[in-house]
CSV table of C-alpha atoms and ligand atoms in Angstrom, one decimal:
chain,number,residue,atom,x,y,z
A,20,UNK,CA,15.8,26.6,28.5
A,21,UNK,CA,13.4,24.1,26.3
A,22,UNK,CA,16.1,21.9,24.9
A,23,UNK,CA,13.0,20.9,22.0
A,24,UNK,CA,12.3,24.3,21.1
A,25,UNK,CA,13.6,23.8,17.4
A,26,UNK,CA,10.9,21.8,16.9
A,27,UNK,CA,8.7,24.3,16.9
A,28,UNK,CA,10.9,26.6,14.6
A,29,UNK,CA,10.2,23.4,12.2
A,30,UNK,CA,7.1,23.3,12.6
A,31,UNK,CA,6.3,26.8,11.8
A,32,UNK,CA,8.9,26.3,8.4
A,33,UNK,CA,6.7,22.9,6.9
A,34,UNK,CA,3.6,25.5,7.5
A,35,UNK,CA,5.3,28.1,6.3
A,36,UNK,CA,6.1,26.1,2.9
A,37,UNK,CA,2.2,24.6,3.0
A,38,UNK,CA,3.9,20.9,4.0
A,39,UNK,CA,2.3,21.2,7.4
A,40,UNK,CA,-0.1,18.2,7.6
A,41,UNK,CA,-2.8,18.1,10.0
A,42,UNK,CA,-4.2,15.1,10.6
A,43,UNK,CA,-8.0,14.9,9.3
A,44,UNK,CA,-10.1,13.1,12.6
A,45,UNK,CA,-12.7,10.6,11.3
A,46,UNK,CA,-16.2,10.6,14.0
A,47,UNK,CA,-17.7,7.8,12.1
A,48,UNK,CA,-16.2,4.1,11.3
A,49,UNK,CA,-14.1,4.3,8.2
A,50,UNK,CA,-16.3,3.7,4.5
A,51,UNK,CA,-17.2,5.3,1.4
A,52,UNK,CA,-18.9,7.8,3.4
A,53,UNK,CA,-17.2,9.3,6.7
A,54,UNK,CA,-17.8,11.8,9.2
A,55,UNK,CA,-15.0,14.9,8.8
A,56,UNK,CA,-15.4,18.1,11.2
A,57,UNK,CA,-19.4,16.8,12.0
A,58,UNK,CA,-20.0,16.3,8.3
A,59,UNK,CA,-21.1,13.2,6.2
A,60,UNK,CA,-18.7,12.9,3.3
A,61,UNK,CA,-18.0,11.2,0.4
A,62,UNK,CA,-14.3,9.4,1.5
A,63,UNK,CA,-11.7,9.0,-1.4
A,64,UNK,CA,-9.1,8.4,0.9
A,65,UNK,CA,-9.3,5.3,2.5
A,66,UNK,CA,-7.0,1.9,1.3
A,67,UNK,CA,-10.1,-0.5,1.8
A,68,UNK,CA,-10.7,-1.5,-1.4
A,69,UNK,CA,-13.4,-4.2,-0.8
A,70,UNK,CA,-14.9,-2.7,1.5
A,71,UNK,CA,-13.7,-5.4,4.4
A,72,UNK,CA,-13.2,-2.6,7.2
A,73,UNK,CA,-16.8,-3.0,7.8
A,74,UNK,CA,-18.2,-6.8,6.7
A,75,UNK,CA,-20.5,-8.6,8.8
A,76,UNK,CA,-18.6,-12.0,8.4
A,77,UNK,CA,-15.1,-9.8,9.3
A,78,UNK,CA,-16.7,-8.6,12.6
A,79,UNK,CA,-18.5,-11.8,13.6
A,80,UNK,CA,-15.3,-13.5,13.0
A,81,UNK,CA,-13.3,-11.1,15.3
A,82,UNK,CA,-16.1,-10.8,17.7
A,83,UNK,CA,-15.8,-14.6,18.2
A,84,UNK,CA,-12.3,-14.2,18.6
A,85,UNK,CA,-12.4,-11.7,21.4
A,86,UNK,CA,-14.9,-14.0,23.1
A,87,UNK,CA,-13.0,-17.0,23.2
A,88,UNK,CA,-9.1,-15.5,23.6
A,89,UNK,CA,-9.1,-12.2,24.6
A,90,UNK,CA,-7.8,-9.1,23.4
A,91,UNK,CA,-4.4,-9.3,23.3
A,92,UNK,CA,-1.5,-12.0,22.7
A,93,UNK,CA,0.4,-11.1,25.7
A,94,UNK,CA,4.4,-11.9,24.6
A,95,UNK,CA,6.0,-11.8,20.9
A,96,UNK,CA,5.9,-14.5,18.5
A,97,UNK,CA,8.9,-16.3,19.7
A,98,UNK,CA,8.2,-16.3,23.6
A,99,UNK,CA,4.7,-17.4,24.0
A,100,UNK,CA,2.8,-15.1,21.6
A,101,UNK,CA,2.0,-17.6,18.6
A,102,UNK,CA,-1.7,-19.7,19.2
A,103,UNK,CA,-2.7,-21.4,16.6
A,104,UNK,CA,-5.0,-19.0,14.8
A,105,UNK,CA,-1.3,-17.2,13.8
A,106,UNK,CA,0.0,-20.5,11.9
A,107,UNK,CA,-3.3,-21.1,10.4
A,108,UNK,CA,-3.1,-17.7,9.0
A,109,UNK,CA,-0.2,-18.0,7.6
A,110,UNK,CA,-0.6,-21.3,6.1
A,111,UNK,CA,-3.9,-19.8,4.4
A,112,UNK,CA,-1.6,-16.6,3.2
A,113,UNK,CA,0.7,-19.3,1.7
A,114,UNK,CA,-2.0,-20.8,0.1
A,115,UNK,CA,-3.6,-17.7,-1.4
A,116,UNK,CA,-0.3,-16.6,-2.7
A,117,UNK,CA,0.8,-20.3,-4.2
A,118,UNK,CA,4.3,-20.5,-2.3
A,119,UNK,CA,5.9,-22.7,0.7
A,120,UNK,CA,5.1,-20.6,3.4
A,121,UNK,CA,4.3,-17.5,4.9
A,122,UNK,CA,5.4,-15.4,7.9
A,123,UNK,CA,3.1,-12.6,9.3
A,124,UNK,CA,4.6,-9.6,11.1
A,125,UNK,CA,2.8,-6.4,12.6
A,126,UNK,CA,2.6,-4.3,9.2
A,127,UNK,CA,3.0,-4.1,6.3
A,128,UNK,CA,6.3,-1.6,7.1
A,129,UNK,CA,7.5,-4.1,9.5
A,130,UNK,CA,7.6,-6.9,7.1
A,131,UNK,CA,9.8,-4.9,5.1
A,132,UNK,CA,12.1,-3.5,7.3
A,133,UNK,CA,12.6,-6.9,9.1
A,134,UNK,CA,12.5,-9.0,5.5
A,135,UNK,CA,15.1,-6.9,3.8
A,136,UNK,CA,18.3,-6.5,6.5
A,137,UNK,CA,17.4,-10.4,7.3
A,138,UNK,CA,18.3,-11.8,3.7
A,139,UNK,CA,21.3,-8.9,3.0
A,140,UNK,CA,24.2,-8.1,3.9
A,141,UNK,CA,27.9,-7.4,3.4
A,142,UNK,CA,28.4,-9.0,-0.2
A,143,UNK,CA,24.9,-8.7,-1.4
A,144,UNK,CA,23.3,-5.8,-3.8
A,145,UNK,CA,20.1,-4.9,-3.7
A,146,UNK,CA,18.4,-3.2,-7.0
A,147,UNK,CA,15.6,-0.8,-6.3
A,148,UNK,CA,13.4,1.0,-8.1
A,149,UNK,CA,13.2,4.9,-7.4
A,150,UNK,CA,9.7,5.0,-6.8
A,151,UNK,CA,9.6,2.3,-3.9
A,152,UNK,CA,7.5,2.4,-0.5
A,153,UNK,CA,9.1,4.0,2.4
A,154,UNK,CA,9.1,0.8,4.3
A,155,UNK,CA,11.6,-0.4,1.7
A,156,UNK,CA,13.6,2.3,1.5
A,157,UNK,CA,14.0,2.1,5.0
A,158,UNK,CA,14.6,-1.9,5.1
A,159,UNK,CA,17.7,-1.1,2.4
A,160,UNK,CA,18.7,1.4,4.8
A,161,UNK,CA,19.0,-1.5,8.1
A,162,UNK,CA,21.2,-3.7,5.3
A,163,UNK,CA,24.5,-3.4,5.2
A,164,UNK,CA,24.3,-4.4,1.7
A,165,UNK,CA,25.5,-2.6,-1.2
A,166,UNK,CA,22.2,-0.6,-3.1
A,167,UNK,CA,21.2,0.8,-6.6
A,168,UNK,CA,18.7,2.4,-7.4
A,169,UNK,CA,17.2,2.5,-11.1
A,170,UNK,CA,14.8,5.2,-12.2
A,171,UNK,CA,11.2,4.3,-12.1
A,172,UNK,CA,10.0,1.3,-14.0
A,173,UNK,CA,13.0,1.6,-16.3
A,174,UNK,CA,14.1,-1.9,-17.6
A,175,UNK,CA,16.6,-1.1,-19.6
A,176,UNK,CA,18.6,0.9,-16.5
A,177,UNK,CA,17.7,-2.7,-14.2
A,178,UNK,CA,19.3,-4.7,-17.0
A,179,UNK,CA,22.7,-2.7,-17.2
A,180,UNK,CA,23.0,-2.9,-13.2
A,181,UNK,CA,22.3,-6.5,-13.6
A,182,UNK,CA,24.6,-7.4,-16.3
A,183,UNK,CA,27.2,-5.4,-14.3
A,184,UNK,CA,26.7,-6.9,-11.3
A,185,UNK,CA,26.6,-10.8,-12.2
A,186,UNK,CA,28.9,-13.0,-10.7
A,187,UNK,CA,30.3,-10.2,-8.1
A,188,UNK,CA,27.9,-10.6,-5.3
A,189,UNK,CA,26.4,-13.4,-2.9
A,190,UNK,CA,22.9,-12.7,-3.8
A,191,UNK,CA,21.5,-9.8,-5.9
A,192,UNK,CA,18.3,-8.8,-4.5
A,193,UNK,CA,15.6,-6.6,-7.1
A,194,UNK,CA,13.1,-5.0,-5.0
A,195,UNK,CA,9.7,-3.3,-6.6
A,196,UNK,CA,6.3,-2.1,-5.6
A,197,UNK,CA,3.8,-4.2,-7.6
A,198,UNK,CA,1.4,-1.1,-7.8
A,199,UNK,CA,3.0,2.3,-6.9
A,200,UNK,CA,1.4,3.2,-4.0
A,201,UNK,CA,0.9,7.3,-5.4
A,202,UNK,CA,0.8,7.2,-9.2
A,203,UNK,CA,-1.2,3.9,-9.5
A,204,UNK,CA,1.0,2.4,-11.8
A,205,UNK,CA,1.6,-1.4,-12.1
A,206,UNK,CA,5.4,-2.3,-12.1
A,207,UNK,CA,6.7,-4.3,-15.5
A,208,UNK,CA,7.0,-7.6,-13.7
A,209,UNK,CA,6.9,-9.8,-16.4
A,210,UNK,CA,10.2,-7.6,-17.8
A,211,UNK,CA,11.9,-7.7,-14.2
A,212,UNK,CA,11.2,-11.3,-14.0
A,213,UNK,CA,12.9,-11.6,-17.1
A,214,UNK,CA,16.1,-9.4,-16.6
A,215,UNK,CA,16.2,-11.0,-12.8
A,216,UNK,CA,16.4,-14.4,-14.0
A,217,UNK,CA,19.1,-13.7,-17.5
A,218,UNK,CA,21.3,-12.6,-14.9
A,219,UNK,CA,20.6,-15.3,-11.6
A,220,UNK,CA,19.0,-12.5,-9.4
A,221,UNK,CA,16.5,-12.9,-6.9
A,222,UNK,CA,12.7,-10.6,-6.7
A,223,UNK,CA,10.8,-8.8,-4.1
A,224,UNK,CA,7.6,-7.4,-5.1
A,225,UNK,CA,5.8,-5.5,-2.2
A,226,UNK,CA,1.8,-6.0,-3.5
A,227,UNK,CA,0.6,-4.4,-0.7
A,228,UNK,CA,-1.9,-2.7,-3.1
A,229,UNK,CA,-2.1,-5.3,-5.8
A,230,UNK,CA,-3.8,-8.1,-3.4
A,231,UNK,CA,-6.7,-8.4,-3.1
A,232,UNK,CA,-7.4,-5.9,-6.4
A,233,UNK,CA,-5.0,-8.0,-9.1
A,234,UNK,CA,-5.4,-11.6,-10.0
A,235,UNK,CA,-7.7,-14.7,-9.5
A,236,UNK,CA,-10.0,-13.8,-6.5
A,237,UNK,CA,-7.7,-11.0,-5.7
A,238,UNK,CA,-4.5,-13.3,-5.4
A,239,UNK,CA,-2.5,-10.2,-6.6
A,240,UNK,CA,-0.4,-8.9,-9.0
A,241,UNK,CA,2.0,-12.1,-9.1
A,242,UNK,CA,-0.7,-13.8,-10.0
A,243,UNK,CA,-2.5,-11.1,-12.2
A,244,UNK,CA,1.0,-11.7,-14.5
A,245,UNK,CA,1.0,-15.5,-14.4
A,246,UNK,CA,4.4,-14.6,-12.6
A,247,UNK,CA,3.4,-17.5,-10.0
A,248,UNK,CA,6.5,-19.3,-9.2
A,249,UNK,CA,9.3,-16.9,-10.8
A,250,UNK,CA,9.0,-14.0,-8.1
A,251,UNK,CA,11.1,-15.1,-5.1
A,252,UNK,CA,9.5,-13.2,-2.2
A,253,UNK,CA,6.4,-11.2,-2.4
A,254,UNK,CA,5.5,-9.4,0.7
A,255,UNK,CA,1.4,-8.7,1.4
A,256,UNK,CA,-0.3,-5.9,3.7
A,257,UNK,CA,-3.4,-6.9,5.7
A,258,UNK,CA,-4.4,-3.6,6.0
A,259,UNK,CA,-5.5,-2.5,3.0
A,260,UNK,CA,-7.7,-4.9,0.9
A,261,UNK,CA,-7.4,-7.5,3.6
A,262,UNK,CA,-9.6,-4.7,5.9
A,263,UNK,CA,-7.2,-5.2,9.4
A,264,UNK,CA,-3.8,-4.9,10.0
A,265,UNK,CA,-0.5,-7.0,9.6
A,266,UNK,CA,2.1,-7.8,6.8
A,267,UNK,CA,3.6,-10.5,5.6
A,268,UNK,CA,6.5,-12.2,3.6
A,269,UNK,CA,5.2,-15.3,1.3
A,270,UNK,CA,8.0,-17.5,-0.4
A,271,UNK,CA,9.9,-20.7,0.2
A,272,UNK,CA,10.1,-22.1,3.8
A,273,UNK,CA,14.0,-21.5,4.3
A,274,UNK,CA,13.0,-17.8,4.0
A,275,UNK,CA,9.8,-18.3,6.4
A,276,UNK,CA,12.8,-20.3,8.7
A,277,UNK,CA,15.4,-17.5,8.6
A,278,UNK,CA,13.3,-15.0,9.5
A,279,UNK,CA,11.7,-16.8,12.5
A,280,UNK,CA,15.0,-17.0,13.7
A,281,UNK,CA,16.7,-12.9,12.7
A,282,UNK,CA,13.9,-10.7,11.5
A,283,UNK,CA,13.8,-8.0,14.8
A,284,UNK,CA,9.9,-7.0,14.4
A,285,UNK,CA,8.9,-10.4,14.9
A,286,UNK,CA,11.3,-11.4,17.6
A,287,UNK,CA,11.0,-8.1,19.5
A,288,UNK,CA,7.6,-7.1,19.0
A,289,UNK,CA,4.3,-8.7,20.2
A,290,UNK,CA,2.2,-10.3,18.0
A,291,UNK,CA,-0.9,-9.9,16.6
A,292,UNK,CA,-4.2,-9.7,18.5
A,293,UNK,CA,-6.7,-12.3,18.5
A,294,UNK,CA,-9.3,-10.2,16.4
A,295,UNK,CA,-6.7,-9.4,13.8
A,296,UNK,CA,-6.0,-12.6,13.1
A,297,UNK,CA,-9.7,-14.2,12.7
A,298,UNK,CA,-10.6,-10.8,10.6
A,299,UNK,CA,-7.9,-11.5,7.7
A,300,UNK,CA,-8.6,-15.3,8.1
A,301,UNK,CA,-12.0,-14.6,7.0
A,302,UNK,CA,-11.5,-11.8,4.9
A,303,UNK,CA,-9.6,-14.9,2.9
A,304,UNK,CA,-12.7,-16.1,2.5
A,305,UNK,CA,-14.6,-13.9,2.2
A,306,UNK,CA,-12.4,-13.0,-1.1
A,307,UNK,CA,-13.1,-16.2,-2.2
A,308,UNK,CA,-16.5,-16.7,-2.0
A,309,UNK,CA,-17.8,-13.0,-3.1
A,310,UNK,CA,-15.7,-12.2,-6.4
A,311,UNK,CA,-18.1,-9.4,-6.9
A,312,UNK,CA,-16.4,-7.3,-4.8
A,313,UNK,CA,-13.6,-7.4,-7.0
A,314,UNK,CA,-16.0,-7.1,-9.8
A,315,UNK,CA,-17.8,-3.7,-8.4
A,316,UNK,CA,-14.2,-2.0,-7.3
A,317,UNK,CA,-12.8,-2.6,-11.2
A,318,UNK,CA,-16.1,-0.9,-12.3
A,319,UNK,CA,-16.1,1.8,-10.4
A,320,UNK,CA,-12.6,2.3,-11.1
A,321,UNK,CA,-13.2,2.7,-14.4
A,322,UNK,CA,-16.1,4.8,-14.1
A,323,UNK,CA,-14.2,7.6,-12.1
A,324,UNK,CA,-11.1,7.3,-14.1
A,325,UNK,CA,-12.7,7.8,-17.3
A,326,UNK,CA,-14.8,10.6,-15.9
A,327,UNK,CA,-12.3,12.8,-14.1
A,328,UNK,CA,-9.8,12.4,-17.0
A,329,UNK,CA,-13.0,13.5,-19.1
A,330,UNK,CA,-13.2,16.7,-16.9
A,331,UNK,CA,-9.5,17.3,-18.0
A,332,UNK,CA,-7.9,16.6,-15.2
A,333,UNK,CA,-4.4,15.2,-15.2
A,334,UNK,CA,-4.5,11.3,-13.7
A,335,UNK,CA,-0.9,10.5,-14.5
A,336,UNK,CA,-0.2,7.0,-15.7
A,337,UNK,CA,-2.6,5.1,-13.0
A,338,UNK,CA,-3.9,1.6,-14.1
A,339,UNK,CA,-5.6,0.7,-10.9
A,340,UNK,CA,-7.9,1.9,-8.1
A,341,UNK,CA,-5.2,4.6,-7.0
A,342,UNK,CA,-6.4,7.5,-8.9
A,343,UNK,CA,-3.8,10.6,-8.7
A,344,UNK,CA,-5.1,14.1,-9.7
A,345,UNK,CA,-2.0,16.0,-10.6
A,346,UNK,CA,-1.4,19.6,-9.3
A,347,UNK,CA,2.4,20.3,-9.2
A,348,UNK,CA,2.1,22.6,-6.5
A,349,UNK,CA,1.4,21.8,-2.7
A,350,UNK,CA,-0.3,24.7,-1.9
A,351,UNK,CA,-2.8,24.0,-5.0
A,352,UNK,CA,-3.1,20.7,-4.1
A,353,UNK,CA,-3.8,21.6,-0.6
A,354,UNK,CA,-5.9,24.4,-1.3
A,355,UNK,CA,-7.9,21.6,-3.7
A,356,UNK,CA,-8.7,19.4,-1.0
A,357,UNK,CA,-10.1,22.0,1.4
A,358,UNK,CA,-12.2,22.9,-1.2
A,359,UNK,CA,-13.0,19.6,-2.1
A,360,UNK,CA,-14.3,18.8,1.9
A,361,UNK,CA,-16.4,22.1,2.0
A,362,UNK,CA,-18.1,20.4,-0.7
A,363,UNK,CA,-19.0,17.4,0.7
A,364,UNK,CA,-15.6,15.2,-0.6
A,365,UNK,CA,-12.8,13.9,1.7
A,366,UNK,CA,-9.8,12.9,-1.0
A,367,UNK,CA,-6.5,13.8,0.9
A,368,UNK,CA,-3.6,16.1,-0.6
A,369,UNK,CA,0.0,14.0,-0.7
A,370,UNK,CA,3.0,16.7,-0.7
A,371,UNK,CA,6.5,16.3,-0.3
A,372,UNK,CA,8.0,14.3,1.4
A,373,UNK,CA,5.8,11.5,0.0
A,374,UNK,CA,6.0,12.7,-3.1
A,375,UNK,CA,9.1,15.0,-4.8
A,376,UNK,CA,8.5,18.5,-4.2
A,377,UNK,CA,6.5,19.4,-7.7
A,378,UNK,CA,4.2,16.4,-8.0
A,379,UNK,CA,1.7,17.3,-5.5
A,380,UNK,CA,-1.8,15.8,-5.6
A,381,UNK,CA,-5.1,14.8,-4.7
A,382,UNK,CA,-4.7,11.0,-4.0
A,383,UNK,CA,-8.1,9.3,-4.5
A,384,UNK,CA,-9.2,5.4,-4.1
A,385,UNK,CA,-12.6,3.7,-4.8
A,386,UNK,CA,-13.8,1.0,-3.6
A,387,UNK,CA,-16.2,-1.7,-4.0
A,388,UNK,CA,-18.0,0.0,-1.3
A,389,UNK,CA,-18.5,3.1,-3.2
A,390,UNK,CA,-22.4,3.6,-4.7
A,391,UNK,CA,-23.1,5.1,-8.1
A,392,UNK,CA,-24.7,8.2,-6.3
A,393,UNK,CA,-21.2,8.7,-4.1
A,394,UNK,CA,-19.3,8.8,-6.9
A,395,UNK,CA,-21.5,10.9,-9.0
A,396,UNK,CA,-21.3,13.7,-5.9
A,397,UNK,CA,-17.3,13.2,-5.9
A,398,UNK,CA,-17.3,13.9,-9.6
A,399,UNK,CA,-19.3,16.8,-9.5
A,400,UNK,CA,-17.0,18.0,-6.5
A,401,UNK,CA,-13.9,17.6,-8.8
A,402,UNK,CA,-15.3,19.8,-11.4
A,403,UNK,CA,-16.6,22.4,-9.5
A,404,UNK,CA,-13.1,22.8,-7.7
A,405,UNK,CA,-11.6,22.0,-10.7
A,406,UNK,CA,-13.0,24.9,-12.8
A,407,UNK,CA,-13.0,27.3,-9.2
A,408,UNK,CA,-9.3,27.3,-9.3
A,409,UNK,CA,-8.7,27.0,-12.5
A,410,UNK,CA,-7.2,23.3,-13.2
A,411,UNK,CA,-10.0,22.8,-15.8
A,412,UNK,CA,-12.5,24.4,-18.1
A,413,UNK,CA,-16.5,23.9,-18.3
A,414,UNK,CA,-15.1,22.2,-21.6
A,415,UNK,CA,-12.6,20.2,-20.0
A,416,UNK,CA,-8.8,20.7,-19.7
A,417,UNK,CA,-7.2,24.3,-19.4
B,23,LIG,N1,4.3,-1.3,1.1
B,23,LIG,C1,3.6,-0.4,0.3
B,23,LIG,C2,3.9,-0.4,-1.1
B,23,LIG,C3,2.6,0.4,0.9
B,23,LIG,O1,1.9,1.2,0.1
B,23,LIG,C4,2.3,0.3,2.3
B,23,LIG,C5,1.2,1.1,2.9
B,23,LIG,N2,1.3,2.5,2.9
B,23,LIG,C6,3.0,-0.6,3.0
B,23,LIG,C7,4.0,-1.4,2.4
B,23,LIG,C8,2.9,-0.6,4.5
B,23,LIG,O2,1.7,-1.4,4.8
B,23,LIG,P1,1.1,-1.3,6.3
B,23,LIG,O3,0.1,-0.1,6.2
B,23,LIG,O4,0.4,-2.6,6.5
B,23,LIG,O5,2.2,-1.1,7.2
């Protein structure tokens, strides 16, 4: 007997219910055009919003890396696996983000899930909004700290738990995405800062995809707000703008101290390779020195924003380079993006669980990287899918 044969009565259910997944296999380096099934396509799909996955200065930089030290780091950060390249990093990421300090763990996901159970605990309450990344659902989930959540974006529901809470706990924690990472939206910092500090609560914003798109040479969303200084802890993904991999927690040193000392991702896991670490050093730079970049992903954003909401489709409330096209239904949405790739596009369905069970989508991202010709083809894509299945008119909306 197969003691894992449920899984493949599972299996056959999600497919059943079209929330099987299959994984889409790139043959070509990632960029705004990628190669799907043997095909060149147009990508919408990819979280490298400058365009750093492929810069010369990103892979000279790891190149050099790789010469000199190697390929990998050999032990975790607290045995032997920290060289120097991993504090200069982080003093840079402290920098960049105008706080104290910085600590840099192996994700994005693993910054949260060690950040969050590392500052909470029994006594605490941590606020969250409904909408949060799953890595912060899941840090909440390794606290033993009371929760609440409040329903998307909603100030006036953060307020009421606030009020209610002063006084009664050790430390009340209010967590938010900066950007929502599947409607595009930008969270109401100014509003949470506000609330947070009437009732002597602490903030996490996770801008994983606010840096490097928001604020001052892409200093982020924090930043983009003039919030500098009033958010507490703002955690930061290197691989999305950034163009590598990693996460970290920016904020005062106690917090960088404490979780050198309890946060388990960085005490049990090894550290970053020497050609991460170079490549988001010099994607730093790299920010710095070429704000057009920034400059070309905001125009193109706006350019495909206005035009697919001009071909009636439904964007949702999306202020940045996220882009949702709103479907309801998985199957549709599925069905979309098939149709989309056999016409040349690559822009991803998200379904359930990532999403509650009626707001399927097409996901889409530009980038800097994106020409006017790319997007032009993707638009055309869109309304030719759009009209085939009947989301949109020639005219526009249905
Ligand atoms: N937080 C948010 C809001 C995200 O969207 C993501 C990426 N999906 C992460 C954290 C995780 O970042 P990483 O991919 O570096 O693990």
């Amino acid at each position: 007997m197969n003691p894992l044969a449920f899984l493949e009565g599972e299996v056959a259910a999600l497919r059943a219910q079209h929330l099987y997944r299959g994984l889409r296999v790139l043959g070509s380096a990632q960029g705004p055009e990628v190669e799907v099934d043997g095909r060149r396509v147009v990508s919408l799909s990819s979280n490298d919003y400058l365009g750093l996955t492929q810069h010369p200065r990103l892979r000279a930089a790891a190149l050099a890396a790789v010469a000199e030290f190697g390929v990998g780091s050999g032990a975790v950060r607290t045995i032997a696996g920290t060289l120097t390249m991993h504090e200069a990093l982080e003093a840079e990421l402290a920098e960049f983000k105008g706080v104290p300090a910085a600590l840099t763990f192996q994700s994005g996901f693993t910054a949260n899930t060690g950040l969050i159970p590392t500052i909470t605990g029994d006594g605490d309450l941590i606020v969250s909004d409904s909408l949060n990344h799953a890595s912060i659902i899941d840090g909440i989930r390794l606290s033993k700290a009371a929760r609440k959540v409040y329903p998307h974006a909603d100030i006036a529901a953060l307020a009421e738990i606030l009020q209610e809470a002063a006084g009664r706990y050790r430390l009340v924690l209010v967590v938010t995405d900066a950007v929502f990472s599947m409607d595009g939206d930008i969270a109401p910092l100014p509003a949470i800062v506000d609330a947070a500090e009437a009732a002597g609560a602490a903030v996490l914003v996770d801008d994983a995809h606010g840096s490097g798109v928001l604020g001052r040479h892409g200093r982020g969303t924090v930043d983009h707000f003039g919030l500098t200084g009033r958010v507490h802890i703002q955690v930061g993904t290197l691989s999305k703008a950034v163009g590598a991999l990693g996460g970290y927690v920016a904020g005062p040193v106690a917090l960088r101290e404490m979780l050198t000392q309890r946060a388990r991702p960085f005490l049990f896991s090894t550290s970053h390779p020497p050609a991460v670490v170079a490549a988001c050093r010099e994607a730093l730079r790299v920010m710095q020195d070429e704000p057009e970049l920034g400059e070309r992903l905001w125009a193109n954003t706006r350019r495909f924003k206005a035009e697919l909401a001009g071909l009636g489709f439904d964007t949702g409330r999306s202020e940045t380079p996220i882009t949702p096209v709103l479907m309801g239904d998985p199957a549709t949405a599925m069905r979309f993006s098939d149709r989309l790739l056999d016409q040349g596009v690559f822009a991803q369905p998200v379904v359930f669980p990532t999403v509650a069970l009626d707001q399927a989508r097409i996901r889409t991202i530009v980038t800097a990287a994106h020409t006017d010709d790319q997007l032009d083809a993707a638009l055309a894509a869109f309304a030719a899918v759009g009209q085939e299945l009947g989301l949109t008119t020639s005219r526009g909306t249905a």
